[in-house]
Short mmCIF file of C-alpha atoms and ligand atoms in Angstrom, two decimals:
data_model
loop_
_atom_site.label_atom_id
_atom_site.label_comp_id
_atom_site.label_asym_id
_atom_site.label_seq_id
_atom_site.Cartn_x
_atom_site.Cartn_y
_atom_site.Cartn_z
CA UNK A 1 22.18 7.61 -2.08
CA UNK A 2 18.73 7.13 -0.69
CA UNK A 3 16.04 9.66 -1.23
CA UNK A 4 14.43 9.60 2.21
CA UNK A 5 15.85 11.94 4.84
CA UNK A 6 16.62 10.32 8.20
CA UNK A 7 14.12 11.29 10.84
CA UNK A 8 14.21 10.73 14.57
CA UNK A 9 11.21 9.28 16.34
CA UNK A 10 10.65 8.78 20.07
CA UNK A 11 9.99 5.27 21.47
CA UNK A 12 6.35 6.18 21.83
CA UNK A 13 4.04 9.09 21.15
CA UNK A 14 1.50 10.23 23.73
CA UNK A 15 -1.54 11.78 22.11
CA UNK A 16 -3.80 14.04 24.15
CA UNK A 17 -7.56 13.76 23.58
CA UNK A 18 -8.58 15.86 20.56
CA UNK A 19 -11.76 17.91 20.92
CA UNK A 20 -12.14 18.98 17.30
CA UNK A 21 -10.38 18.40 13.98
CA UNK A 22 -10.40 20.70 10.99
CA UNK A 23 -8.00 21.66 8.22
CA UNK A 24 -6.31 20.61 5.00
CA UNK A 25 -3.58 18.04 4.50
CA UNK A 26 -1.44 17.71 1.41
CA UNK A 27 -0.95 13.97 0.97
CA UNK A 28 2.37 12.25 0.34
CA UNK A 29 2.62 10.43 -2.99
CA UNK A 30 0.94 7.08 -3.51
CA UNK A 31 3.17 4.15 -2.58
CA UNK A 32 1.52 1.91 -5.17
CA UNK A 33 1.94 4.43 -7.98
CA UNK A 34 5.46 5.48 -6.90
CA UNK A 35 7.01 2.01 -6.87
CA UNK A 36 5.32 0.89 -10.10
CA UNK A 37 6.39 4.10 -11.82
CA UNK A 38 9.99 3.73 -10.67
CA UNK A 39 10.26 0.21 -12.06
CA UNK A 40 8.47 1.01 -15.32
CA UNK A 41 10.67 4.08 -15.80
CA UNK A 42 13.77 1.92 -15.25
CA UNK A 43 12.58 -0.65 -17.81
CA UNK A 44 11.55 1.95 -20.39
CA UNK A 45 13.47 3.55 -23.22
CA UNK A 46 14.26 7.17 -22.32
CA UNK A 47 14.31 9.29 -19.18
CA UNK A 48 11.26 9.91 -17.03
CA UNK A 49 10.79 12.85 -14.69
CA UNK A 50 8.63 11.69 -11.79
CA UNK A 51 6.83 14.46 -9.90
CA UNK A 52 5.54 14.10 -6.33
CA UNK A 53 7.17 10.73 -5.78
CA UNK A 54 6.64 9.33 -2.30
CA UNK A 55 9.75 9.63 -0.10
CA UNK A 56 9.47 6.77 2.42
CA UNK A 57 11.04 3.43 3.34
CA UNK A 58 9.19 1.57 0.58
CA UNK A 59 10.38 3.87 -2.20
CA UNK A 60 13.86 4.12 -0.69
CA UNK A 61 14.34 0.36 -1.06
CA UNK A 62 13.10 0.46 -4.66
CA UNK A 63 15.42 3.35 -5.54
CA UNK A 64 18.32 1.58 -3.81
CA UNK A 65 17.62 -1.62 -5.76
CA UNK A 66 17.49 0.23 -9.08
CA UNK A 67 20.82 1.86 -8.31
CA UNK A 68 22.37 -1.50 -7.39
CA UNK A 69 21.13 -2.85 -10.71
CA UNK A 70 22.95 -0.06 -12.53
CA UNK A 71 19.95 2.13 -13.34
CA UNK A 72 20.83 5.80 -13.10
CA UNK A 73 18.51 8.23 -11.39
CA UNK A 74 18.90 11.62 -9.78
CA UNK A 75 16.95 13.72 -7.36
CA UNK A 76 16.00 17.13 -8.76
CA UNK A 77 14.35 18.25 -5.54
CA UNK A 78 12.63 16.57 -2.60
CA UNK A 79 9.60 15.53 -4.65
CA UNK A 80 11.06 15.13 -8.13
CA UNK A 81 13.28 12.39 -9.51
CA UNK A 82 14.56 11.65 -12.99
CA UNK A 83 15.04 7.97 -13.86
CA UNK A 84 17.14 7.12 -16.89
CA UNK A 85 15.52 4.03 -18.36
CA UNK A 86 17.68 1.35 -19.92
CA UNK A 87 15.20 -0.25 -22.33
CA UNK A 88 14.70 -3.52 -20.42
CA UNK A 89 18.42 -4.22 -19.96
CA UNK A 90 20.13 -4.07 -16.57
CA UNK A 91 23.76 -2.89 -16.52
CA UNK A 92 24.63 -4.93 -13.40
CA UNK A 93 24.20 -8.69 -13.74
CA UNK A 94 24.83 -9.37 -10.05
CA UNK A 95 23.31 -7.62 -7.05
CA UNK A 96 22.27 -8.15 -3.46
CA UNK A 97 19.00 -6.30 -2.95
CA UNK A 98 17.50 -5.29 0.40
CA UNK A 99 13.75 -4.93 0.01
CA UNK A 100 12.78 -3.93 3.58
CA UNK A 101 9.13 -4.90 3.95
CA UNK A 102 7.96 -3.46 0.63
CA UNK A 103 5.66 -5.85 -1.18
CA UNK A 104 5.45 -3.39 -4.08
CA UNK A 105 9.23 -3.63 -4.48
CA UNK A 106 10.08 -7.30 -3.98
CA UNK A 107 7.25 -8.84 -5.98
CA UNK A 108 7.55 -6.83 -9.22
CA UNK A 109 11.37 -6.93 -9.03
CA UNK A 110 11.37 -10.71 -8.60
CA UNK A 111 9.43 -11.14 -11.84
CA UNK A 112 11.46 -8.59 -13.80
CA UNK A 113 14.82 -9.99 -12.62
CA UNK A 114 13.79 -13.60 -13.21
CA UNK A 115 12.87 -12.73 -16.80
CA UNK A 116 15.90 -10.53 -17.50
CA UNK A 117 18.27 -13.02 -15.80
CA UNK A 118 21.48 -12.54 -13.82
CA UNK A 119 22.61 -13.45 -10.33
CA UNK A 120 20.47 -11.61 -7.82
CA UNK A 121 19.61 -12.05 -4.15
CA UNK A 122 16.47 -10.46 -2.73
CA UNK A 123 15.87 -10.27 1.01
CA UNK A 124 14.21 -8.01 3.54
CA UNK A 125 13.32 -7.47 7.18
CA UNK A 126 12.35 -10.55 9.19
CA UNK A 127 8.62 -10.07 8.52
CA UNK A 128 9.33 -9.96 4.78
CA UNK A 129 10.70 -13.49 5.16
CA UNK A 130 7.28 -14.57 6.48
CA UNK A 131 5.28 -12.95 3.68
CA UNK A 132 4.37 -15.45 0.93
CA UNK A 133 5.86 -15.28 -2.55
CA UNK A 134 5.43 -18.94 -3.58
CA UNK A 135 2.57 -18.36 -6.05
CA UNK A 136 4.71 -15.88 -7.97
CA UNK A 137 7.81 -18.09 -7.90
CA UNK A 138 5.74 -21.09 -9.07
CA UNK A 139 4.30 -19.09 -11.97
CA UNK A 140 7.77 -17.98 -13.05
CA UNK A 141 9.54 -21.33 -12.64
CA UNK A 142 6.79 -23.03 -14.66
CA UNK A 143 7.91 -20.98 -17.68
CA UNK A 144 11.64 -21.56 -17.18
CA UNK A 145 12.82 -19.07 -14.55
CA UNK A 146 15.56 -20.14 -12.11
CA UNK A 147 14.63 -19.09 -8.60
CA UNK A 148 15.84 -20.69 -5.36
CA UNK A 149 14.58 -20.17 -1.84
CA UNK A 150 17.59 -19.60 0.41
CA UNK A 151 15.43 -19.75 3.57
CA UNK A 152 11.96 -21.26 3.92
CA UNK A 153 10.33 -22.60 0.73
CA UNK A 154 7.60 -20.22 -0.39
CA UNK A 155 9.14 -17.12 1.21
CA UNK A 156 12.01 -14.67 0.64
CA UNK A 157 15.03 -14.56 0.66
CA UNK A 158 15.33 -15.57 -3.00
CA UNK A 159 18.25 -16.19 -5.28
CA UNK A 160 17.49 -15.57 -8.92
CA UNK A 161 19.72 -16.99 -11.68
CA UNK A 162 19.52 -16.83 -15.44
CA UNK A 163 16.74 -19.08 -16.74
CA UNK A 164 15.35 -19.84 -20.21
CA UNK A 165 11.94 -18.25 -20.35
CA UNK A 166 9.35 -19.64 -22.80
CA UNK A 167 6.12 -18.01 -21.82
CA UNK A 168 3.27 -18.11 -24.28
CA UNK A 169 0.78 -18.81 -21.57
CA UNK A 170 1.30 -18.72 -17.83
CA UNK A 171 -0.92 -18.94 -14.80
CA UNK A 172 -0.89 -17.50 -11.30
CA UNK A 173 -3.04 -17.81 -8.22
CA UNK A 174 -4.71 -14.56 -7.21
CA UNK A 175 -6.18 -15.33 -3.80
CA UNK A 176 -3.18 -14.53 -1.55
CA UNK A 177 -1.97 -11.27 -3.06
CA UNK A 178 -2.77 -9.35 -6.24
CA UNK A 179 0.86 -8.24 -6.30
CA UNK A 180 1.84 -11.56 -7.93
CA UNK A 181 -0.34 -10.80 -10.95
CA UNK A 182 0.89 -7.19 -10.95
CA UNK A 183 4.47 -8.49 -11.02
CA UNK A 184 3.82 -10.81 -13.98
CA UNK A 185 1.92 -8.14 -15.88
CA UNK A 186 4.76 -5.64 -15.50
CA UNK A 187 7.30 -8.27 -16.64
CA UNK A 188 5.12 -9.55 -19.50
CA UNK A 189 6.40 -7.16 -22.22
CA UNK A 190 9.93 -8.39 -21.45
CA UNK A 191 8.73 -11.95 -22.21
CA UNK A 192 6.59 -11.09 -25.25
CA UNK A 193 9.44 -11.21 -27.73
CA UNK A 194 8.13 -12.68 -30.99
CA UNK A 195 4.95 -14.07 -29.43
CA UNK A 196 2.08 -12.94 -27.24
CA UNK A 197 2.07 -13.71 -23.51
CA UNK A 198 -1.19 -14.60 -21.77
CA UNK A 199 -1.47 -14.73 -18.00
CA UNK A 200 -4.39 -16.74 -16.62
CA UNK A 201 -5.57 -16.12 -13.08
CA UNK A 202 -6.32 -19.33 -11.23
CA UNK A 203 -9.17 -19.10 -8.72
CA UNK A 204 -10.31 -15.91 -7.05
CA UNK A 205 -8.43 -12.63 -7.55
CA UNK A 206 -8.30 -10.37 -4.48
CA UNK A 207 -7.57 -6.64 -4.24
CA UNK A 208 -8.65 -6.06 -7.86
CA UNK A 209 -8.35 -2.25 -7.92
CA UNK A 210 -4.57 -2.63 -7.58
CA UNK A 211 -4.53 -4.46 -10.92
CA UNK A 212 -6.26 -1.45 -12.42
CA UNK A 213 -3.43 0.76 -11.14
CA UNK A 214 -0.92 -1.59 -12.79
CA UNK A 215 -2.74 -1.63 -16.15
CA UNK A 216 -3.19 2.14 -16.09
CA UNK A 217 0.51 2.81 -15.49
CA UNK A 218 1.65 0.23 -18.05
CA UNK A 219 -0.57 2.03 -20.57
CA UNK A 220 1.09 5.35 -19.74
CA UNK A 221 4.42 3.68 -20.48
CA UNK A 222 3.11 2.57 -23.86
CA UNK A 223 1.95 -1.03 -23.24
CA UNK A 224 -1.73 -1.89 -23.50
CA UNK A 225 -2.87 -5.16 -21.95
CA UNK A 226 -5.84 -7.05 -23.42
CA UNK A 227 -8.14 -8.17 -20.66
CA UNK A 228 -10.69 -10.97 -20.50
CA UNK A 229 -12.53 -9.90 -17.37
CA UNK A 230 -10.38 -10.75 -14.37
CA UNK A 231 -9.57 -14.20 -15.74
CA UNK A 232 -6.82 -13.57 -18.26
CA UNK A 233 -4.54 -10.85 -19.53
CA UNK A 234 -2.59 -10.74 -22.80
CA UNK A 235 0.36 -8.65 -23.95
CA UNK A 236 0.93 -8.75 -27.72
CA UNK A 237 4.45 -9.29 -29.08
CA UNK A 238 6.86 -6.43 -29.62
CA UNK A 239 5.31 -4.08 -27.06
CA UNK A 240 8.05 -2.13 -25.28
CA UNK A 241 7.98 0.35 -22.46
CA UNK A 242 8.62 3.92 -23.56
CA UNK A 243 8.98 6.86 -21.22
CA UNK A 244 6.01 9.24 -21.20
CA UNK A 245 8.57 12.03 -20.56
CA UNK A 246 7.15 13.08 -17.25
CA UNK A 247 4.61 11.61 -14.90
CA UNK A 248 2.85 12.88 -11.80
CA UNK A 249 2.23 10.66 -8.76
CA UNK A 250 -1.17 11.14 -7.14
CA UNK A 251 -1.44 11.57 -3.39
CA UNK A 252 -1.81 8.30 -1.49
CA UNK A 253 -5.46 7.34 -1.13
CA UNK A 254 -4.74 4.88 1.70
CA UNK A 255 -2.96 7.67 3.62
CA UNK A 256 -5.99 9.88 2.94
CA UNK A 257 -8.20 7.46 4.89
CA UNK A 258 -6.88 8.58 8.32
CA UNK A 259 -7.72 12.24 7.73
CA UNK A 260 -11.09 11.56 6.13
CA UNK A 261 -12.02 9.30 9.04
CA UNK A 262 -10.82 12.04 11.42
CA UNK A 263 -13.18 14.52 9.76
CA UNK A 264 -16.05 12.02 9.94
CA UNK A 265 -15.46 11.24 13.62
CA UNK A 266 -14.24 14.55 14.99
CA UNK A 267 -16.33 17.22 13.26
CA UNK A 268 -14.26 18.47 10.37
CA UNK A 269 -14.29 19.50 7.68
CA UNK A 270 -10.97 17.85 6.92
CA UNK A 271 -9.78 18.08 3.35
CA UNK A 272 -7.07 15.97 1.74
CA UNK A 273 -5.34 17.31 -1.35
CA UNK A 274 -3.67 15.14 -3.98
CA UNK A 275 -6.46 12.67 -4.74
CA UNK A 276 -9.92 13.35 -6.05
CA UNK A 277 -12.79 11.89 -7.96
CA UNK A 278 -10.63 10.90 -10.95
CA UNK A 279 -8.04 9.01 -8.92
CA UNK A 280 -6.75 5.70 -10.31
CA UNK A 281 -6.47 4.30 -6.77
CA UNK A 282 -9.18 1.97 -5.52
CA UNK A 283 -8.72 3.25 -1.97
CA UNK A 284 -10.59 6.46 -2.83
CA UNK A 285 -13.65 4.25 -2.39
CA UNK A 286 -12.93 4.40 1.33
CA UNK A 287 -14.86 7.68 1.19
CA UNK A 288 -17.94 5.75 -0.04
CA UNK A 289 -17.75 3.52 3.04
CA UNK A 290 -17.52 6.57 5.30
CA UNK A 291 -20.52 8.03 3.49
CA UNK A 292 -22.45 4.84 4.26
CA UNK A 293 -21.52 5.39 7.89
CA UNK A 294 -23.20 8.81 7.75
CA UNK A 295 -20.26 11.12 7.07
CA UNK A 296 -20.68 14.00 4.65
CA UNK A 297 -18.20 13.71 1.79
CA UNK A 298 -17.43 16.18 -0.96
CA UNK A 299 -15.14 15.43 -3.88
CA UNK A 300 -13.23 17.67 -6.27
CA UNK A 301 -10.81 16.92 -9.08
CA UNK A 302 -7.85 16.83 -6.71
CA UNK A 303 -9.34 16.80 -3.22
CA UNK A 304 -11.78 14.97 -0.96
CA UNK A 305 -13.34 16.41 2.16
CA UNK A 306 -15.10 14.74 5.08
CA UNK A 307 -17.10 16.01 8.00
CA UNK A 308 -19.46 14.53 10.55
CA UNK A 309 -23.08 14.03 9.54
CA UNK A 310 -25.96 16.09 11.00
CA UNK A 311 -26.27 14.17 14.29
CA UNK A 312 -22.53 13.47 14.34
CA UNK A 313 -22.92 9.78 15.21
CA UNK A 314 -21.42 7.25 12.80
CA UNK A 315 -23.66 4.41 11.68
CA UNK A 316 -22.38 0.86 12.04
CA UNK A 317 -21.41 -0.83 8.78
CA UNK A 318 -21.46 -4.43 7.53
CA UNK A 319 -19.59 -4.72 4.24
CA UNK A 320 -17.14 -6.62 2.05
CA UNK A 321 -13.80 -4.79 2.07
CA UNK A 322 -11.82 -7.03 -0.29
CA UNK A 323 -11.40 -4.16 -2.76
CA UNK A 324 -9.80 -1.79 -0.20
CA UNK A 325 -7.85 -3.99 2.24
CA UNK A 326 -5.50 -1.21 3.43
CA UNK A 327 -8.05 1.54 4.00
CA UNK A 328 -10.40 -0.99 5.62
CA UNK A 329 -8.15 -0.93 8.69
CA UNK A 330 -9.23 2.67 9.18
CA UNK A 331 -12.89 1.56 9.13
CA UNK A 332 -12.08 -0.91 11.92
CA UNK A 333 -11.00 1.96 14.20
CA UNK A 334 -13.81 4.28 13.02
CA UNK A 335 -16.16 1.45 14.10
CA UNK A 336 -15.27 2.38 17.72
CA UNK A 337 -17.43 5.47 17.22
CA UNK A 338 -20.39 3.74 15.56
CA UNK A 339 -23.90 3.25 16.90
CA UNK A 340 -23.65 -0.56 16.94
CA UNK A 341 -21.54 -3.55 15.86
CA UNK A 342 -19.72 -3.31 12.51
CA UNK A 343 -18.54 -6.26 10.42
CA UNK A 344 -15.62 -6.10 7.99
CA UNK A 345 -15.77 -9.08 5.64
CA UNK A 346 -13.48 -10.80 3.13
CA UNK A 347 -10.21 -9.45 4.50
CA UNK A 348 -8.20 -12.68 4.89
CA UNK A 349 -5.24 -11.03 3.13
CA UNK A 350 -4.72 -8.99 6.32
CA UNK A 351 -3.03 -12.06 7.79
CA UNK A 352 -0.05 -11.90 5.40
CA UNK A 353 0.71 -8.18 5.39
CA UNK A 354 3.08 -6.17 7.63
CA UNK A 355 1.79 -8.25 10.54
CA UNK A 356 -1.19 -10.56 11.01
CA UNK A 357 -3.52 -7.56 10.93
CA UNK A 358 -6.66 -9.49 11.89
CA UNK A 359 -5.07 -10.63 15.10
CA UNK A 360 -3.24 -7.34 15.81
CA UNK A 361 -6.35 -5.25 15.16
CA UNK A 362 -8.50 -7.45 17.41
CA UNK A 363 -5.94 -7.31 20.24
CA UNK A 364 -5.52 -3.54 20.15
CA UNK A 365 -9.23 -2.71 19.72
CA UNK A 366 -9.93 -4.83 22.81
CA UNK A 367 -7.47 -2.67 24.81
CA UNK A 368 -9.78 0.30 24.11
CA UNK A 369 -12.74 -1.69 25.39
CA UNK A 370 -14.29 -3.00 22.15
CA UNK A 371 -15.70 -6.51 21.95
CA UNK A 372 -14.13 -8.11 18.89
CA UNK A 373 -14.93 -11.36 17.13
CA UNK A 374 -11.99 -12.39 14.97
CA UNK A 375 -12.91 -14.79 12.17
CA UNK A 376 -10.64 -16.41 9.60
CA UNK A 377 -11.45 -13.59 7.17
CA UNK A 378 -13.61 -11.10 9.06
CA UNK A 379 -13.79 -8.88 12.13
CA UNK A 380 -16.91 -7.97 14.04
CA UNK A 381 -16.39 -4.95 16.26
CA UNK A 382 -18.81 -3.91 18.99
CA UNK A 383 -17.87 -0.53 20.44
CA UNK A 384 -17.76 -0.09 24.22
CA UNK A 385 -19.95 2.40 26.10
CA UNK A 386 -16.84 4.51 26.65
CA UNK A 387 -13.42 4.25 25.04
CA UNK A 388 -10.63 3.40 27.45
CA UNK A 389 -7.21 5.09 27.33
CA UNK A 390 -4.68 2.57 26.02
CA UNK A 391 -1.10 1.88 25.07
CA UNK A 392 -1.20 0.62 21.51
CA UNK A 393 1.37 -1.80 20.16
CA UNK A 394 2.02 -1.31 16.47
CA UNK A 395 3.74 -4.56 15.35
CA UNK A 396 6.07 -2.68 12.99
CA UNK A 397 2.97 -1.94 10.92
CA UNK A 398 2.59 1.66 9.77
CA UNK A 399 -1.18 1.30 9.44
CA UNK A 400 -1.60 0.13 13.04
CA UNK A 401 0.13 3.32 14.23
CA UNK A 402 -1.81 5.61 11.90
CA UNK A 403 -5.28 4.06 12.48
CA UNK A 404 -5.03 4.02 16.25
CA UNK A 405 -4.15 7.71 16.45
CA UNK A 406 -7.85 8.22 15.59
CA UNK A 407 -8.92 6.82 18.95
CA UNK A 408 -7.72 10.10 20.53
CA UNK A 409 -10.58 11.94 18.80
CA UNK A 410 -13.74 13.10 20.51
CA UNK A 411 -16.71 11.76 18.59
CA UNK A 412 -20.38 12.58 19.19
CA UNK A 413 -21.17 9.12 20.58
CA UNK A 414 -17.93 8.61 22.48
CA UNK A 415 -15.13 10.79 23.82
CA UNK A 416 -11.57 10.23 22.71
CA UNK A 417 -8.81 9.43 25.12
CA UNK A 418 -5.15 9.83 25.72
CA UNK A 419 -3.48 7.23 23.51
CA UNK A 420 0.08 6.04 23.71
CA UNK A 421 1.30 4.76 20.35
CA UNK A 422 4.37 2.56 20.73
CA UNK A 423 7.17 2.55 18.15
CA UNK A 424 5.77 5.34 15.95
CA UNK A 425 8.75 5.12 13.58
CA UNK A 426 6.94 2.34 11.70
CA UNK A 427 4.96 5.06 9.86
CA UNK A 428 8.12 5.66 7.79
CA UNK A 429 7.09 2.75 5.53
CA UNK A 430 4.67 5.02 3.68
CA UNK A 431 4.18 8.29 5.61
CA UNK A 432 7.21 9.53 7.56
CA UNK A 433 5.50 12.80 8.62
CA UNK A 434 2.19 11.24 9.62
CA UNK A 435 2.08 12.50 13.21
CA UNK A 436 2.93 16.08 12.21
CA UNK A 437 0.13 15.98 9.64
CA UNK A 438 -2.28 14.56 12.22
CA UNK A 439 -1.30 17.26 14.75
CA UNK A 440 -1.97 19.93 12.09
CA UNK A 441 -5.71 19.10 11.99
CA UNK A 442 -6.14 18.85 15.79
CA UNK A 443 -7.62 22.08 17.11
CA UNK A 444 -5.95 21.65 20.50
CA UNK A 445 -2.39 20.71 21.44
CA UNK A 446 -1.92 17.07 20.49
CA UNK A 447 1.37 16.16 22.14
O1 LIG B 1 -0.25 -3.63 -5.53
C1 LIG B 1 -0.22 -2.81 -4.60
O2 LIG B 1 0.27 -1.67 -4.72
C2 LIG B 1 -0.80 -3.23 -3.31
C3 LIG B 1 -1.68 -4.27 -3.25
C4 LIG B 1 -2.36 -4.69 -1.99
O3 LIG B 1 -1.81 -5.92 -1.60
P1 LIG B 1 -2.54 -7.38 -1.87
O4 LIG B 1 -2.75 -7.51 -3.31
O5 LIG B 1 -1.50 -8.30 -1.32
O6 LIG B 1 -3.81 -7.35 -1.08
C5 LIG B 1 -2.18 -3.65 -0.88
O7 LIG B 1 -2.53 -4.21 0.36
C6 LIG B 1 -0.76 -3.15 -0.82
O8 LIG B 1 -0.58 -2.23 0.22
C7 LIG B 1 -0.39 -2.46 -2.09
C1 LIG B 2 0.17 -4.21 2.66
C2 LIG B 2 0.90 -3.13 2.57
O1 LIG B 2 2.13 -3.03 2.01
P1 LIG B 2 2.92 -3.88 0.91
O2 LIG B 2 3.01 -2.99 -0.28
O3 LIG B 2 4.26 -4.14 1.54
O4 LIG B 2 2.16 -5.14 0.62
C3 LIG B 2 0.39 -1.83 3.11
O5 LIG B 2 1.01 -0.78 2.82
O6 LIG B 2 -0.61 -1.81 3.84
#
């Protein structure tokens, strides 16, 4: 019943040093677009054919949840799914939903289920039970939702019952995760029955480009949100989701970052296909950061290409990465090849993702010889004279595994090394075939 095919991974992968990278990679579908599209299609009137949907752990849990809720969908082929929307009504009023570690599944579903009402339990892997959800639950309970914590207050698991929602105006904090605002926005048309619903953001809003993805996809499903800067968002009464008929999922711009960085470090050109200059994903701006580091970037409608600059040495960077928290992890590893210390600022949200990424990143970069200063919300990375071979722990975090594969690359300033990546199966969260794709751009045997 799940879409993702089971794949077998070894306990660790040993990467040989890579002398040169070059080639083209077709990206898997965007996780952020896939999971939003699945939920919007389920809530819409009519059937939606979704092309190039991501097949990974995060979409598998969303598809499984929709099926448990009584939403019908079928797989046409490996990359195409048809979801039969049920117009904002869920056939099953009771369900136990396993959400893995997918923030893009549990947060939007919590809001939608709390508004629709029923008897639902949402839980996930142990790390999911340490990832905050209190700001979203507070926003929903303040307008009449019934949500209980069955474990630690502020964290999943959750039990959602039928509440009495009266939401003309609601507010949510935006400084821990933008996914809470995304969740409320996607549920807002279900609340805007006979009156408008305004959502005010309290304090700072992080990861803003992800809100743009949400608004863009809601618009494609027929609901326009009125926006007052980043401070408040209004859905007018009577707006309902309607299927656009068919929708195409862009390639994942965060997944693109590993290949673009590879091209920038290891010669290139490396081209990614599936995202381009018109992408709706903020993470395409990762290419701008690489450009600042001296890489040569070219962009087409549906592709981006990176290669090393004229002297081949990456320039150190000091920048705010709040807008691209996921792709910024790739910059942290690219910084190993830079001509001086790099500073990644305003990335406190790293602490509450798949692992505490500030701490994990600092620990693993040090194994390769870097000097790392770990602040509350920043990392300062000074590359070593020479990179050391290392065994990298991945903390059940797909991005740790994917980023650190880059340290096998030969750069102009520093040579790559044999890298052992422990527990490579964690890449299945968003990119089950990552290591095959990485091997396809290595111009010597990788394994
Ligand atoms: O809405 C989304 O699709 C996402 C938002 C970001 O999370 P935060 O808003 O928690 O930073 C990002 O890190 C995550 O991978 C996907
Ligand atoms: C933070 C991430 O995931 P999630 O959608 O679970 O928040 C991520 O993919 O880097």
